[in-house]
Amino acid sequence: MQAIGHSMGRGATAAAMALMLLVGGGAALGESCTTQSAMTATVRDALAAAGRGLAEKVQAGDASAVRAMTVPEYAKDFRAIENAVAATSAKVKDARLVVEQVYLLEASDLKLGADGSAPEAQFLCSLNQTIAEAEFTIPTLPPGRYGFAIVEAHGATPWRLSFLMRQEEGPWLMTGFYPKPMTAAGHDGLWYWTQARVMAKDKERWNAWLYYLQAESLLNPANFIQSSHLEKLKLEESAATPPAASEGVSATAPLVVRGTDGAEYHFTGIGTDDSLAKDKLDVAARLKVDAIGDPAAARKRNESAMAALLAAYPEMRKGFHGVWIFAEAPGQNPLATEHAMNEIP
């Protein structure tokens, strides 16, 4: 579930910059898109009001009211959205809400598949009568008239509440909710992008790659949106990617690091974490193990994995506050360990 809102007449922001042209992709023009500057005032105001109304209900933690403003197929199985509303409400409780951007996505002529399945829909949206465009590629979208609203919540930690909505005989009802923080460790996506460029220039490829990933996460309102701004970021990210992560870091392509004692550590994921609210991010790595085992021994194994990771890639000590290791074994709860860099030998 998700939507996006817009601040009428506001200057360029990180969110607006993120929604610029996706160049050269060759994507076919799918369904029609109207940006807010090209909408009638009636449609623009209705979308903005619906987005803001949903954001206000989320801010109040009123899941029942959000459910009442949700399309029936999602309202009937609402637990995941209810949990997201509760978690997000705590983050934006005292924030000032600003509708930042709205889009009208016309998909009434979409055709269902022979088996009744909904198709993938593509929308190319020209921005402000320029060559700049935002592209929406939304999978399994039933025919209908949709709106996307981005609402920014400006508080101690700013958040972006994005909503995908469908018009149901007049009212706009939510079909998607995508809450995301706009900062991490006190910095926004453009800051991380700038720092990543400096790190890449200094040949700190792991630091640069992880900072590029953080920048992308903060700048993109939803994973089905693409733009030239984000495409440029991804091209820089790709150029900076360390060889050991050229195919990503996953269960099928683990990052293997050997410790000083000869033990091998298989990392199935690596990223960033700012849950400790420090002035720098932590590195967060998922460690594949056969079994968690004794908690004390498992924590020691996690600490050895941290040391091995930093011995292999010492530049991380400069770019991050510390390291999280999440040991994961089939059928067991992960065991997490975190240490600051100065606590890791």
XYZ file of C-alpha atoms in Angstrom, residues 192-193 195-196 199 204-218 233 237 240-242 245 249 255 269-273 281-285 309 313 315-316 319-320 322 341:
46
model
C 25.324 10.619 1.428
C 25.571 10.918 -2.343
C 30.160 11.762 0.551
C 30.024 8.636 -1.624
C 34.975 8.156 -1.001
C 37.349 3.703 -0.542
C 35.097 1.478 -2.609
C 33.278 -0.328 0.206
C 32.511 2.908 2.009
C 31.422 4.566 -1.245
C 29.207 1.659 -2.258
C 27.438 1.523 1.104
C 26.953 5.300 1.130
C 25.522 5.186 -2.409
C 23.079 2.496 -1.251
C 22.077 4.675 1.691
C 21.593 7.685 -0.574
C 19.361 5.706 -2.926
C 17.250 4.410 -0.048
C 16.669 7.927 1.288
C 23.218 7.723 -8.790
C 27.171 3.310 -7.495
C 32.233 2.267 -7.281
C 31.075 -1.260 -6.416
C 33.917 -3.390 -4.972
C 30.255 -7.282 -4.420
C 25.947 -9.908 -1.561
C 30.851 -12.441 0.631
C 23.905 -9.499 3.132
C 25.646 -6.235 3.926
C 24.217 -2.764 4.337
C 23.869 0.060 6.853
C 21.982 0.662 10.088
C 25.966 4.775 10.403
C 26.837 1.237 11.455
C 27.749 -1.460 8.962
C 25.138 -4.235 9.181
C 26.045 -7.721 7.950
C 35.375 -8.177 8.069
C 38.227 -4.063 4.507
C 38.481 1.428 5.315
C 35.142 0.708 7.013
C 33.329 5.530 7.358
C 31.187 4.008 10.108
C 30.568 0.337 14.338
C 34.891 0.353 15.865
